[in-house]
mmCIF file with all atom_site columns, C-alpha atoms in Angstrom:
data_model
loop_
_atom_site.group_PDB
_atom_site.id
_atom_site.type_symbol
_atom_site.label_atom_id
_atom_site.label_alt_id
_atom_site.label_comp_id
_atom_site.label_asym_id
_atom_site.label_entity_id
_atom_site.label_seq_id
_atom_site.pdbx_PDB_ins_code
_atom_site.Cartn_x
_atom_site.Cartn_y
_atom_site.Cartn_z
_atom_site.occupancy
_atom_site.B_iso_or_equiv
_atom_site.pdbx_formal_charge
_atom_site.auth_seq_id
_atom_site.auth_comp_id
_atom_site.auth_asym_id
_atom_site.auth_atom_id
_atom_site.pdbx_PDB_model_num
ATOM 1   C CA . MET A 1 1   ? 48.798  -31.807 0.368   1.00 0.00 ? 547 MET A CA 1
ATOM 2   C CA . GLY A 1 2   ? 47.769  -29.455 -2.348  1.00 0.00 ? 548 GLY A CA 1
ATOM 3   C CA . SER A 1 3   ? 47.894  -26.155 -2.632  1.00 0.00 ? 549 SER A CA 1
ATOM 4   C CA . PHE A 1 4   ? 44.211  -24.134 -1.975  1.00 0.00 ? 550 PHE A CA 1
ATOM 5   C CA . SER A 1 5   ? 43.120  -24.039 -5.480  1.00 0.00 ? 551 SER A CA 1
ATOM 6   C CA . PRO A 1 6   ? 41.261  -20.340 -6.720  1.00 0.00 ? 552 PRO A CA 1
ATOM 7   C CA . ASP A 1 7   ? 38.842  -22.725 -8.558  1.00 0.00 ? 553 ASP A CA 1
ATOM 8   C CA . TYR A 1 8   ? 36.694  -23.243 -5.649  1.00 0.00 ? 554 TYR A CA 1
ATOM 9   C CA . PHE A 1 9   ? 36.090  -19.308 -5.234  1.00 0.00 ? 555 PHE A CA 1
ATOM 10  C CA . ILE A 1 10  ? 33.661  -19.378 -8.860  1.00 0.00 ? 556 ILE A CA 1
ATOM 11  C CA . HIS A 1 11  ? 32.324  -23.309 -7.701  1.00 0.00 ? 557 HIS A CA 1
ATOM 12  C CA . ALA A 1 12  ? 31.084  -21.123 -4.716  1.00 0.00 ? 558 ALA A CA 1
ATOM 13  C CA . ALA A 1 13  ? 29.660  -17.996 -6.645  1.00 0.00 ? 559 ALA A CA 1
ATOM 14  C CA . ASN A 1 14  ? 27.714  -20.400 -9.043  1.00 0.00 ? 560 ASN A CA 1
ATOM 15  C CA . VAL A 1 15  ? 26.375  -22.162 -6.749  1.00 0.00 ? 561 VAL A CA 1
ATOM 16  C CA . LEU A 1 16  ? 25.051  -19.052 -4.464  1.00 0.00 ? 562 LEU A CA 1
ATOM 17  C CA . LEU A 1 17  ? 24.275  -18.096 -8.294  1.00 0.00 ? 563 LEU A CA 1
ATOM 18  C CA . LEU A 1 18  ? 22.100  -21.161 -8.847  1.00 0.00 ? 564 LEU A CA 1
ATOM 19  C CA . ALA A 1 19  ? 20.233  -20.389 -5.116  1.00 0.00 ? 565 ALA A CA 1
ATOM 20  C CA . ALA A 1 20  ? 19.434  -16.741 -6.279  1.00 0.00 ? 566 ALA A CA 1
ATOM 21  C CA . TYR A 1 21  ? 17.875  -18.293 -9.383  1.00 0.00 ? 567 TYR A CA 1
ATOM 22  C CA . SER A 1 22  ? 15.476  -20.951 -7.031  1.00 0.00 ? 568 SER A CA 1
ATOM 23  C CA . VAL A 1 23  ? 14.331  -18.236 -4.790  1.00 0.00 ? 569 VAL A CA 1
ATOM 24  C CA . ARG A 1 24  ? 11.158  -16.448 -5.366  1.00 0.00 ? 570 ARG A CA 1
ATOM 25  C CA . ASP A 1 25  ? 11.542  -13.651 -3.152  1.00 0.00 ? 571 ASP A CA 1
ATOM 26  C CA . ILE A 1 26  ? 13.471  -10.840 -5.219  1.00 0.00 ? 572 ILE A CA 1
ATOM 27  C CA . LEU A 1 27  ? 15.249  -9.515  -2.150  1.00 0.00 ? 573 LEU A CA 1
ATOM 28  C CA . TRP A 1 28  ? 16.633  -12.665 -1.625  1.00 0.00 ? 574 TRP A CA 1
ATOM 29  C CA . LEU A 1 29  ? 17.753  -12.867 -4.765  1.00 0.00 ? 575 LEU A CA 1
ATOM 30  C CA . ARG A 1 30  ? 19.456  -9.751  -4.790  1.00 0.00 ? 576 ARG A CA 1
ATOM 31  C CA . LEU A 1 31  ? 20.951  -10.210 -2.173  1.00 0.00 ? 577 LEU A CA 1
ATOM 32  C CA . LEU A 1 32  ? 22.635  -13.967 -3.144  1.00 0.00 ? 578 LEU A CA 1
ATOM 33  C CA . ALA A 1 33  ? 23.430  -12.332 -6.728  1.00 0.00 ? 579 ALA A CA 1
ATOM 34  C CA . VAL A 1 34  ? 25.756  -9.926  -4.321  1.00 0.00 ? 580 VAL A CA 1
ATOM 35  C CA . ALA A 1 35  ? 27.340  -12.683 -2.774  1.00 0.00 ? 581 ALA A CA 1
ATOM 36  C CA . SER A 1 36  ? 28.119  -14.719 -5.609  1.00 0.00 ? 582 SER A CA 1
ATOM 37  C CA . SER A 1 37  ? 29.589  -11.886 -7.406  1.00 0.00 ? 583 SER A CA 1
ATOM 38  C CA . LEU A 1 38  ? 31.818  -11.234 -3.867  1.00 0.00 ? 584 LEU A CA 1
ATOM 39  C CA . ALA A 1 39  ? 32.509  -15.366 -4.266  1.00 0.00 ? 585 ALA A CA 1
ATOM 40  C CA . ALA A 1 40  ? 33.802  -15.272 -7.775  1.00 0.00 ? 586 ALA A CA 1
ATOM 41  C CA . MET A 1 41  ? 36.174  -11.715 -6.907  1.00 0.00 ? 587 MET A CA 1
ATOM 42  C CA . PRO A 1 42  ? 38.866  -13.788 -5.499  1.00 0.00 ? 588 PRO A CA 1
ATOM 43  C CA . TYR A 1 43  ? 38.782  -16.261 -8.774  1.00 0.00 ? 589 TYR A CA 1
ATOM 44  C CA . PHE A 1 44  ? 39.362  -13.433 -11.068 1.00 0.00 ? 590 PHE A CA 1
ATOM 45  C CA . LEU A 1 45  ? 42.104  -11.776 -8.965  1.00 0.00 ? 591 LEU A CA 1
ATOM 46  C CA . LEU A 1 46  ? 44.382  -15.100 -8.354  1.00 0.00 ? 592 LEU A CA 1
ATOM 47  C CA . GLN A 1 47  ? 44.696  -16.226 -11.703 1.00 0.00 ? 593 GLN A CA 1
ATOM 48  C CA . PRO A 1 48  ? 48.379  -15.950 -13.240 1.00 0.00 ? 594 PRO A CA 1
ATOM 49  C CA . THR A 1 49  ? 47.239  -12.977 -14.934 1.00 0.00 ? 595 THR A CA 1
ATOM 50  C CA . PRO A 1 50  ? 44.599  -11.502 -13.136 1.00 0.00 ? 596 PRO A CA 1
ATOM 51  C CA . LEU A 1 51  ? 40.946  -11.032 -14.534 1.00 0.00 ? 597 LEU A CA 1
ATOM 52  C CA . TRP A 1 52  ? 40.223  -7.129  -14.581 1.00 0.00 ? 598 TRP A CA 1
ATOM 53  C CA . ALA A 1 53  ? 37.593  -6.698  -16.506 1.00 0.00 ? 599 ALA A CA 1
ATOM 54  C CA . ALA A 1 54  ? 35.868  -9.551  -15.403 1.00 0.00 ? 600 ALA A CA 1
ATOM 55  C CA . PHE A 1 55  ? 36.134  -8.542  -11.878 1.00 0.00 ? 601 PHE A CA 1
ATOM 56  C CA . GLY A 1 56  ? 35.006  -4.667  -12.748 1.00 0.00 ? 602 GLY A CA 1
ATOM 57  C CA . TRP A 1 57  ? 32.208  -6.162  -14.126 1.00 0.00 ? 603 TRP A CA 1
ATOM 58  C CA . SER A 1 58  ? 31.420  -8.322  -10.671 1.00 0.00 ? 604 SER A CA 1
ATOM 59  C CA . VAL A 1 59  ? 31.983  -5.493  -8.715  1.00 0.00 ? 605 VAL A CA 1
ATOM 60  C CA . MET A 1 60  ? 29.220  -3.531  -11.046 1.00 0.00 ? 606 MET A CA 1
ATOM 61  C CA . PHE A 1 61  ? 26.416  -6.453  -10.774 1.00 0.00 ? 607 PHE A CA 1
ATOM 62  C CA . SER A 1 62  ? 27.570  -6.207  -6.760  1.00 0.00 ? 608 SER A CA 1
ATOM 63  C CA . GLY A 1 63  ? 26.501  -2.402  -6.537  1.00 0.00 ? 609 GLY A CA 1
ATOM 64  C CA . ILE A 1 64  ? 23.438  -2.442  -8.501  1.00 0.00 ? 610 ILE A CA 1
ATOM 65  C CA . ASN A 1 65  ? 21.777  -5.588  -6.567  1.00 0.00 ? 611 ASN A CA 1
ATOM 66  C CA . ILE A 1 66  ? 23.367  -3.598  -3.244  1.00 0.00 ? 612 ILE A CA 1
ATOM 67  C CA . PHE A 1 67  ? 21.430  -0.728  -4.366  1.00 0.00 ? 613 PHE A CA 1
ATOM 68  C CA . GLN A 1 68  ? 18.310  -2.676  -5.150  1.00 0.00 ? 614 GLN A CA 1
ATOM 69  C CA . ALA A 1 69  ? 18.508  -4.558  -1.790  1.00 0.00 ? 615 ALA A CA 1
ATOM 70  C CA . TRP A 1 70  ? 18.246  -1.778  -0.113  1.00 0.00 ? 616 TRP A CA 1
ATOM 71  C CA . ARG A 1 71  ? 15.288  -0.274  -2.005  1.00 0.00 ? 617 ARG A CA 1
ATOM 72  C CA . LEU A 1 72  ? 13.445  -3.214  -1.460  1.00 0.00 ? 618 LEU A CA 1
ATOM 73  C CA . LEU A 1 73  ? 14.343  -3.348  2.430   1.00 0.00 ? 619 LEU A CA 1
ATOM 74  C CA . LEU A 1 74  ? 13.370  0.366   2.512   1.00 0.00 ? 620 LEU A CA 1
ATOM 75  C CA . GLU A 1 75  ? 9.959   -0.442  1.217   1.00 0.00 ? 621 GLU A CA 1
ATOM 76  C CA . ARG A 1 76  ? 9.469   -3.432  3.419   1.00 0.00 ? 622 ARG A CA 1
ATOM 77  C CA . ARG A 1 77  ? 10.262  -1.729  6.657   1.00 0.00 ? 623 ARG A CA 1
ATOM 78  C CA . PRO A 1 78  ? 6.735   -1.261  8.402   1.00 0.00 ? 624 PRO A CA 1
ATOM 79  C CA . VAL A 1 79  ? 4.801   1.685   8.791   1.00 0.00 ? 625 VAL A CA 1
ATOM 80  C CA . ARG A 1 80  ? 2.768   3.022   10.880  1.00 0.00 ? 626 ARG A CA 1
ATOM 81  C CA . LEU A 1 81  ? -0.903  4.840   9.831   1.00 0.00 ? 627 LEU A CA 1
ATOM 82  C CA . THR A 1 82  ? -1.726  7.892   12.430  1.00 0.00 ? 628 THR A CA 1
ATOM 83  C CA . PRO A 1 83  ? -5.277  7.430   13.619  1.00 0.00 ? 629 PRO A CA 1
ATOM 84  C CA . GLU A 1 84  ? -6.866  9.277   10.597  1.00 0.00 ? 630 GLU A CA 1
ATOM 85  C CA . GLU A 1 85  ? -4.870  7.173   8.133   1.00 0.00 ? 631 GLU A CA 1
ATOM 86  C CA . GLU A 1 86  ? -5.983  4.389   9.562   1.00 0.00 ? 632 GLU A CA 1
ATOM 87  C CA . GLU A 1 87  ? -9.908  5.154   9.988   1.00 0.00 ? 633 GLU A CA 1
ATOM 88  C CA . VAL A 1 88  ? -9.416  5.657   6.189   1.00 0.00 ? 634 VAL A CA 1
ATOM 89  C CA . ARG A 1 89  ? -7.911  2.082   5.829   1.00 0.00 ? 635 ARG A CA 1
ATOM 90  C CA . ARG A 1 90  ? -10.897 1.095   7.937   1.00 0.00 ? 636 ARG A CA 1
ATOM 91  C CA . LEU A 1 91  ? -13.802 2.442   6.266   1.00 0.00 ? 637 LEU A CA 1
ATOM 92  C CA . VAL A 1 92  ? -12.522 1.463   2.256   1.00 0.00 ? 638 VAL A CA 1
ATOM 93  C CA . PHE A 1 93  ? -9.397  -0.291  2.424   1.00 0.00 ? 639 PHE A CA 1
ATOM 94  C CA . ARG A 1 94  ? -9.091  -2.700  4.640   1.00 0.00 ? 640 ARG A CA 1
ATOM 95  C CA . ASP A 1 95  ? -7.681  -5.561  2.669   1.00 0.00 ? 641 ASP A CA 1
ATOM 96  C CA . LEU A 1 96  ? -4.551  -3.202  1.459   1.00 0.00 ? 642 LEU A CA 1
ATOM 97  C CA . SER A 1 97  ? -1.522  -3.359  3.183   1.00 0.00 ? 643 SER A CA 1
ATOM 98  C CA . PRO A 1 98  ? -0.794  0.338   5.384   1.00 0.00 ? 644 PRO A CA 1
ATOM 99  C CA . ARG A 1 99  ? 2.225   0.951   3.055   1.00 0.00 ? 645 ARG A CA 1
ATOM 100 C CA . LYS A 1 100 ? -0.502  0.946   -0.434  1.00 0.00 ? 646 LYS A CA 1
ATOM 101 C CA . VAL A 1 101 ? -2.899  3.195   2.167   1.00 0.00 ? 647 VAL A CA 1
ATOM 102 C CA . LEU A 1 102 ? -0.519  5.993   1.692   1.00 0.00 ? 648 LEU A CA 1
ATOM 103 C CA . GLN A 1 103 ? 0.068   5.624   -1.605  1.00 0.00 ? 649 GLN A CA 1
ATOM 104 C CA . VAL A 1 104 ? -3.887  5.869   -2.394  1.00 0.00 ? 650 VAL A CA 1
ATOM 105 C CA . LEU A 1 105 ? -3.841  8.661   0.679   1.00 0.00 ? 651 LEU A CA 1
ATOM 106 C CA . SER A 1 106 ? -0.621  10.378  -1.277  1.00 0.00 ? 652 SER A CA 1
ATOM 107 C CA . ILE A 1 107 ? -2.615  11.063  -4.466  1.00 0.00 ? 653 ILE A CA 1
ATOM 108 C CA . GLY A 1 108 ? -5.648  13.480  -2.690  1.00 0.00 ? 654 GLY A CA 1
ATOM 109 C CA . SER A 1 109 ? -5.173  15.936  -0.020  1.00 0.00 ? 655 SER A CA 1
ATOM 110 C CA . TRP A 1 110 ? -7.245  16.102  3.620   1.00 0.00 ? 656 TRP A CA 1
ATOM 111 C CA . ALA A 1 111 ? -9.888  18.665  4.019   1.00 0.00 ? 657 ALA A CA 1
ATOM 112 C CA . THR A 1 112 ? -12.209 19.785  7.127   1.00 0.00 ? 658 THR A CA 1
ATOM 113 C CA . ALA A 1 113 ? -15.617 21.413  5.654   1.00 0.00 ? 659 ALA A CA 1
ATOM 114 C CA . ALA A 1 114 ? -16.832 23.809  7.747   1.00 0.00 ? 660 ALA A CA 1
ATOM 115 C CA . PRO A 1 115 ? -20.708 24.258  8.479   1.00 0.00 ? 661 PRO A CA 1
ATOM 116 C CA . GLY A 1 116 ? -22.335 25.071  5.301   1.00 0.00 ? 662 GLY A CA 1
ATOM 117 C CA . GLU A 1 117 ? -20.140 24.601  2.344   1.00 0.00 ? 663 GLU A CA 1
ATOM 118 C CA . ARG A 1 118 ? -21.220 23.016  -0.360  1.00 0.00 ? 664 ARG A CA 1
ATOM 119 C CA . LEU A 1 119 ? -18.975 19.704  -1.458  1.00 0.00 ? 665 LEU A CA 1
ATOM 120 C CA . ILE A 1 120 ? -21.355 19.186  -4.547  1.00 0.00 ? 666 ILE A CA 1
ATOM 121 C CA . GLU A 1 121 ? -23.295 22.123  -6.440  1.00 0.00 ? 667 GLU A CA 1
ATOM 122 C CA . HIS A 1 122 ? -26.437 21.399  -8.720  1.00 0.00 ? 668 HIS A CA 1
ATOM 123 C CA . GLY A 1 123 ? -25.659 21.549  -12.030 1.00 0.00 ? 669 GLY A CA 1
ATOM 124 C CA . LYS A 1 124 ? -21.788 22.205  -12.015 1.00 0.00 ? 670 LYS A CA 1
ATOM 125 C CA . PRO A 1 125 ? -19.718 18.668  -13.065 1.00 0.00 ? 671 PRO A CA 1
ATOM 126 C CA . VAL A 1 126 ? -17.969 17.073  -10.534 1.00 0.00 ? 672 VAL A CA 1
ATOM 127 C CA . GLU A 1 127 ? -14.365 17.386  -10.815 1.00 0.00 ? 673 GLU A CA 1
ATOM 128 C CA . SER A 1 128 ? -13.431 15.337  -7.443  1.00 0.00 ? 674 SER A CA 1
ATOM 129 C CA . VAL A 1 129 ? -14.897 13.003  -4.998  1.00 0.00 ? 675 VAL A CA 1
ATOM 130 C CA . SER A 1 130 ? -14.400 13.173  -1.373  1.00 0.00 ? 676 SER A CA 1
ATOM 131 C CA . LEU A 1 131 ? -14.462 10.396  0.983   1.00 0.00 ? 677 LEU A CA 1
ATOM 132 C CA . ILE A 1 132 ? -16.120 11.661  4.462   1.00 0.00 ? 678 ILE A CA 1
ATOM 133 C CA . VAL A 1 133 ? -13.831 10.271  7.586   1.00 0.00 ? 679 VAL A CA 1
ATOM 134 C CA . ARG A 1 134 ? -15.994 12.628  10.229  1.00 0.00 ? 680 ARG A CA 1
ATOM 135 C CA . GLY A 1 135 ? -19.361 14.400  9.857   1.00 0.00 ? 681 GLY A CA 1
ATOM 136 C CA . LYS A 1 136 ? -22.580 14.683  8.223   1.00 0.00 ? 682 LYS A CA 1
ATOM 137 C CA . VAL A 1 137 ? -23.120 15.942  4.544   1.00 0.00 ? 683 VAL A CA 1
ATOM 138 C CA . GLN A 1 138 ? -26.870 16.779  3.692   1.00 0.00 ? 684 GLN A CA 1
ATOM 139 C CA . VAL A 1 139 ? -27.884 15.743  -0.226  1.00 0.00 ? 685 VAL A CA 1
ATOM 140 C CA . THR A 1 140 ? -30.695 17.807  -1.176  1.00 0.00 ? 686 THR A CA 1
ATOM 141 C CA . THR A 1 141 ? -32.913 18.366  -5.045  1.00 0.00 ? 687 THR A CA 1
ATOM 142 C CA . GLY A 1 142 ? -34.856 21.670  -5.265  1.00 0.00 ? 688 GLY A CA 1
ATOM 143 C CA . GLY A 1 143 ? -35.486 22.170  -1.600  1.00 0.00 ? 689 GLY A CA 1
ATOM 144 C CA . ARG A 1 144 ? -36.222 18.672  -0.917  1.00 0.00 ? 690 ARG A CA 1
ATOM 145 C CA . ILE A 1 145 ? -34.065 16.696  1.123   1.00 0.00 ? 691 ILE A CA 1
ATOM 146 C CA . LEU A 1 146 ? -32.688 13.854  -0.263  1.00 0.00 ? 692 LEU A CA 1
ATOM 147 C CA . GLY A 1 147 ? -30.926 11.854  2.719   1.00 0.00 ? 693 GLY A CA 1
ATOM 148 C CA . ASP A 1 148 ? -27.678 12.510  4.534   1.00 0.00 ? 694 ASP A CA 1
ATOM 149 C CA . LEU A 1 149 ? -23.963 11.071  4.183   1.00 0.00 ? 695 LEU A CA 1
ATOM 150 C CA . ARG A 1 150 ? -21.977 10.063  7.239   1.00 0.00 ? 696 ARG A CA 1
ATOM 151 C CA . ALA A 1 151 ? -18.339 8.399   7.777   1.00 0.00 ? 697 ALA A CA 1
ATOM 152 C CA . GLY A 1 152 ? -17.522 5.808   4.803   1.00 0.00 ? 698 GLY A CA 1
ATOM 153 C CA . GLU A 1 153 ? -19.587 7.123   2.216   1.00 0.00 ? 699 GLU A CA 1
ATOM 154 C CA . ILE A 1 154 ? -18.302 9.014   -0.926  1.00 0.00 ? 700 ILE A CA 1
ATOM 155 C CA . VAL A 1 155 ? -19.413 12.325  -1.800  1.00 0.00 ? 701 VAL A CA 1
ATOM 156 C CA . GLY A 1 156 ? -20.245 12.384  -6.146  1.00 0.00 ? 702 GLY A CA 1
ATOM 157 C CA . SER A 1 157 ? -19.191 9.068   -6.400  1.00 0.00 ? 703 SER A CA 1
ATOM 158 C CA . ALA A 1 158 ? -22.332 8.143   -8.777  1.00 0.00 ? 704 ALA A CA 1
ATOM 159 C CA . LEU A 1 159 ? -21.824 11.119  -10.536 1.00 0.00 ? 705 LEU A CA 1
ATOM 160 C CA . LEU A 1 160 ? -18.080 10.435  -10.942 1.00 0.00 ? 706 LEU A CA 1
ATOM 161 C CA . LEU A 1 161 ? -19.853 7.142   -12.357 1.00 0.00 ? 707 LEU A CA 1
ATOM 162 C CA . SER A 1 162 ? -21.806 8.887   -15.334 1.00 0.00 ? 708 SER A CA 1
ATOM 163 C CA . GLY A 1 163 ? -19.649 11.936  -15.607 1.00 0.00 ? 709 GLY A CA 1
ATOM 164 C CA . ALA A 1 164 ? -23.145 14.263  -15.662 1.00 0.00 ? 710 ALA A CA 1
ATOM 165 C CA . PRO A 1 165 ? -22.954 17.495  -14.012 1.00 0.00 ? 711 PRO A CA 1
ATOM 166 C CA . ALA A 1 166 ? -24.590 16.817  -10.232 1.00 0.00 ? 712 ALA A CA 1
ATOM 167 C CA . GLN A 1 167 ? -28.301 17.562  -10.218 1.00 0.00 ? 713 GLN A CA 1
ATOM 168 C CA . VAL A 1 168 ? -28.015 17.521  -6.432  1.00 0.00 ? 714 VAL A CA 1
ATOM 169 C CA . ASP A 1 169 ? -26.277 19.573  -3.623  1.00 0.00 ? 715 ASP A CA 1
ATOM 170 C CA . GLY A 1 170 ? -24.293 18.204  -0.875  1.00 0.00 ? 716 GLY A CA 1
ATOM 171 C CA . VAL A 1 171 ? -23.812 20.483  2.007   1.00 0.00 ? 717 VAL A CA 1
ATOM 172 C CA . THR A 1 172 ? -21.624 20.079  4.924   1.00 0.00 ? 718 THR A CA 1
ATOM 173 C CA . MET A 1 173 ? -23.594 19.851  8.180   1.00 0.00 ? 719 MET A CA 1
ATOM 174 C CA . GLU A 1 174 ? -21.101 20.028  10.704  1.00 0.00 ? 720 GLU A CA 1
ATOM 175 C CA . ALA A 1 175 ? -17.567 19.907  10.361  1.00 0.00 ? 721 ALA A CA 1
ATOM 176 C CA . THR A 1 176 ? -16.241 17.525  8.570   1.00 0.00 ? 722 THR A CA 1
ATOM 177 C CA . ARG A 1 177 ? -12.960 15.979  7.678   1.00 0.00 ? 723 ARG A CA 1
ATOM 178 C CA . THR A 1 178 ? -12.724 14.687  4.128   1.00 0.00 ? 724 THR A CA 1
ATOM 179 C CA . VAL A 1 179 ? -10.045 12.811  1.504   1.00 0.00 ? 725 VAL A CA 1
ATOM 180 C CA . ARG A 1 180 ? -10.880 14.462  -1.591  1.00 0.00 ? 726 ARG A CA 1
ATOM 181 C CA . TRP A 1 181 ? -8.937  12.996  -5.022  1.00 0.00 ? 727 TRP A CA 1
ATOM 182 C CA . GLU A 1 182 ? -8.989  14.667  -8.218  1.00 0.00 ? 728 GLU A CA 1
ATOM 183 C CA . ALA A 1 183 ? -10.651 12.927  -10.352 1.00 0.00 ? 729 ALA A CA 1
ATOM 184 C CA . GLY A 1 184 ? -8.652  12.396  -13.476 1.00 0.00 ? 730 GLY A CA 1
ATOM 185 C CA . THR A 1 185 ? -5.220  11.999  -10.556 1.00 0.00 ? 731 THR A CA 1
ATOM 186 C CA . LEU A 1 186 ? -7.489  8.792   -8.789  1.00 0.00 ? 732 LEU A CA 1
ATOM 187 C CA . GLU A 1 187 ? -8.104  7.561   -12.306 1.00 0.00 ? 733 GLU A CA 1
ATOM 188 C CA . ARG A 1 188 ? -4.682  7.303   -13.219 1.00 0.00 ? 734 ARG A CA 1
ATOM 189 C CA . TYR A 1 189 ? -3.916  5.716   -10.421 1.00 0.00 ? 735 TYR A CA 1
ATOM 190 C CA . LEU A 1 190 ? -6.023  3.443   -10.291 1.00 0.00 ? 736 LEU A CA 1
ATOM 191 C CA . ASP A 1 191 ? -5.663  2.295   -13.921 1.00 0.00 ? 737 ASP A CA 1
ATOM 192 C CA . ALA A 1 192 ? -1.662  1.302   -12.876 1.00 0.00 ? 738 ALA A CA 1
ATOM 193 C CA . ASN A 1 193 ? -2.806  -0.428  -9.607  1.00 0.00 ? 739 ASN A CA 1
ATOM 194 C CA . PRO A 1 194 ? -5.526  -3.223  -9.949  1.00 0.00 ? 740 PRO A CA 1
ATOM 195 C CA . GLU A 1 195 ? -5.877  -4.136  -6.492  1.00 0.00 ? 741 GLU A CA 1
ATOM 196 C CA . THR A 1 196 ? -6.583  -1.202  -5.078  1.00 0.00 ? 742 THR A CA 1
ATOM 197 C CA . ARG A 1 197 ? -9.241  0.089   -8.388  1.00 0.00 ? 743 ARG A CA 1
ATOM 198 C CA . ASN A 1 198 ? -10.977 -3.205  -7.547  1.00 0.00 ? 744 ASN A CA 1
ATOM 199 C CA . LEU A 1 199 ? -11.158 -2.199  -3.385  1.00 0.00 ? 745 LEU A CA 1
ATOM 200 C CA . PHE A 1 200 ? -12.198 1.170   -4.444  1.00 0.00 ? 746 PHE A CA 1
ATOM 201 C CA . GLN A 1 201 ? -15.025 0.114   -6.863  1.00 0.00 ? 747 GLN A CA 1
ATOM 202 C CA . ARG A 1 202 ? -16.382 -2.241  -4.379  1.00 0.00 ? 748 ARG A CA 1
ATOM 203 C CA . HIS A 1 203 ? -16.869 -0.024  -1.819  1.00 0.00 ? 749 HIS A CA 1
ATOM 204 C CA . LEU A 1 204 ? -18.646 2.271   -4.693  1.00 0.00 ? 750 LEU A CA 1
ATOM 205 C CA . ALA A 1 205 ? -20.275 -0.508  -5.525  1.00 0.00 ? 751 ALA A CA 1
ATOM 206 C CA . ARG A 1 206 ? -21.742 -1.177  -1.561  1.00 0.00 ? 752 ARG A CA 1
ATOM 207 C CA . ASP A 1 207 ? -22.151 2.657   -1.225  1.00 0.00 ? 753 ASP A CA 1
ATOM 208 C CA . LEU A 1 208 ? -24.006 3.999   -4.294  1.00 0.00 ? 754 LEU A CA 1
ATOM 209 C CA . ALA A 1 209 ? -26.477 0.468   -3.329  1.00 0.00 ? 755 ALA A CA 1
ATOM 210 C CA . GLY A 1 210 ? -26.289 1.999   0.506   1.00 0.00 ? 756 GLY A CA 1
ATOM 211 C CA . LYS A 1 211 ? -27.333 5.458   -1.268  1.00 0.00 ? 757 LYS A CA 1
ATOM 212 C CA . LEU A 1 212 ? -30.345 3.668   -2.792  1.00 0.00 ? 758 LEU A CA 1
ATOM 213 C CA . GLN A 1 213 ? -31.696 1.688   -0.826  1.00 0.00 ? 759 GLN A CA 1
ATOM 214 C CA . ARG A 1 214 ? -31.968 4.676   1.971   1.00 0.00 ? 760 ARG A CA 1
ATOM 215 C CA . LEU A 1 215 ? -33.867 6.585   -0.198  1.00 0.00 ? 761 LEU A CA 1
ATOM 216 C CA . GLY A 1 216 ? -36.205 4.176   -1.125  1.00 0.00 ? 762 GLY A CA 1
ATOM 217 C CA . ALA A 1 217 ? -36.830 3.739   2.495   1.00 0.00 ? 763 ALA A CA 1
ATOM 218 C CA . ASP A 1 218 ? -37.347 7.660   2.454   1.00 0.00 ? 764 ASP A CA 1
ATOM 219 C CA . VAL A 1 219 ? -39.289 7.775   -0.540  1.00 0.00 ? 765 VAL A CA 1
ATOM 220 C CA . SER A 1 220 ? -41.536 4.639   0.770   1.00 0.00 ? 766 SER A CA 1
ATOM 221 C CA . LYS A 1 221 ? -41.579 6.710   4.410   1.00 0.00 ? 767 LYS A CA 1
ATOM 222 C CA . SER A 1 222 ? -42.988 9.792   2.443   1.00 0.00 ? 768 SER A CA 1
ATOM 223 C CA . ALA A 1 223 ? -45.817 7.771   0.639   1.00 0.00 ? 769 ALA A CA 1
ATOM 224 C CA . SER A 1 224 ? -47.054 6.071   4.045   1.00 0.00 ? 770 SER A CA 1
ATOM 225 C CA . LEU A 1 225 ? -47.089 9.981   5.133   1.00 0.00 ? 771 LEU A CA 1
ATOM 226 C CA . ARG A 1 226 ? -49.312 11.632  2.969   1.00 0.00 ? 772 ARG A CA 1
ATOM 227 C CA . PRO A 1 227 ? -52.580 12.190  2.718   1.00 0.00 ? 773 PRO A CA 1
ATOM 228 C CA . SER A 1 228 ? -55.075 10.084  0.852   1.00 0.00 ? 774 SER A CA 1
ATOM 229 C CA . SER A 1 229 ? -57.041 11.633  -1.752  1.00 0.00 ? 775 SER A CA 1
ATOM 230 C CA . PRO A 1 230 ? -60.814 12.822  -1.455  1.00 0.00 ? 776 PRO A CA 1
ATOM 231 C CA . LYS A 1 231 ? -61.546 10.120  -4.415  1.00 0.00 ? 777 LYS A CA 1
ATOM 232 C CA . ALA A 1 232 ? -59.459 7.641   -2.371  1.00 0.00 ? 778 ALA A CA 1
ATOM 233 C CA . ASN A 1 233 ? -61.190 7.968   0.798   1.00 0.00 ? 779 ASN A CA 1
ATOM 234 C CA . GLU A 1 234 ? -64.485 7.833   -1.576  1.00 0.00 ? 780 GLU A CA 1
ATOM 235 C CA . ALA A 1 235 ? -63.094 4.003   -2.964  1.00 0.00 ? 781 ALA A CA 1
ATOM 236 C CA . ARG A 1 236 ? -62.933 3.057   0.356   1.00 0.00 ? 782 ARG A CA 1
#
């Protein structure tokens, strides 16, 4: 029976490396690459003259892949959202993972506005947008009430898209909980995260459509309640 050949170690290492190249999951690729490097180390040490250079490179590759695998494991740990964070996900980002929701929230800031606080002001540029999580914001122009914004709606969304100064005032009617994003910070984040951008843009589109629909209904209601002119009565 012949003695054990160190060649078995290098064969095993290459089989593991082949498996690493065959998987699609990056975490498994990292783990199999570590196993391949570890399997190759005895081969380098059991040569008549140990291959220290190759052994050193294997140690370094193992260390890099172990570190990257550890980072991936940390990123994949289950994320638990607070009730408020879960509410934001339900209102806007229901198709995003909890981890992505936390990323979006991390670039914004939570705020509780007291009754009577202005979130947008007539004639001033809109530098941030606010998602209403709880509460109510009344939108007015020239003393005329245009409508109320409630949970799930975004204050300043149309102005953010147009870049024009506000032509309305947005005033909180009760204690209102919001998430506020600076326009520039939000734009840079969405540019780097296309999936989140698509979801946010779809929500903006629904948000604007809902506002226009309510505004049209309010205008129609006001017109139906307006007294007819004397000339119109005479013509009947």
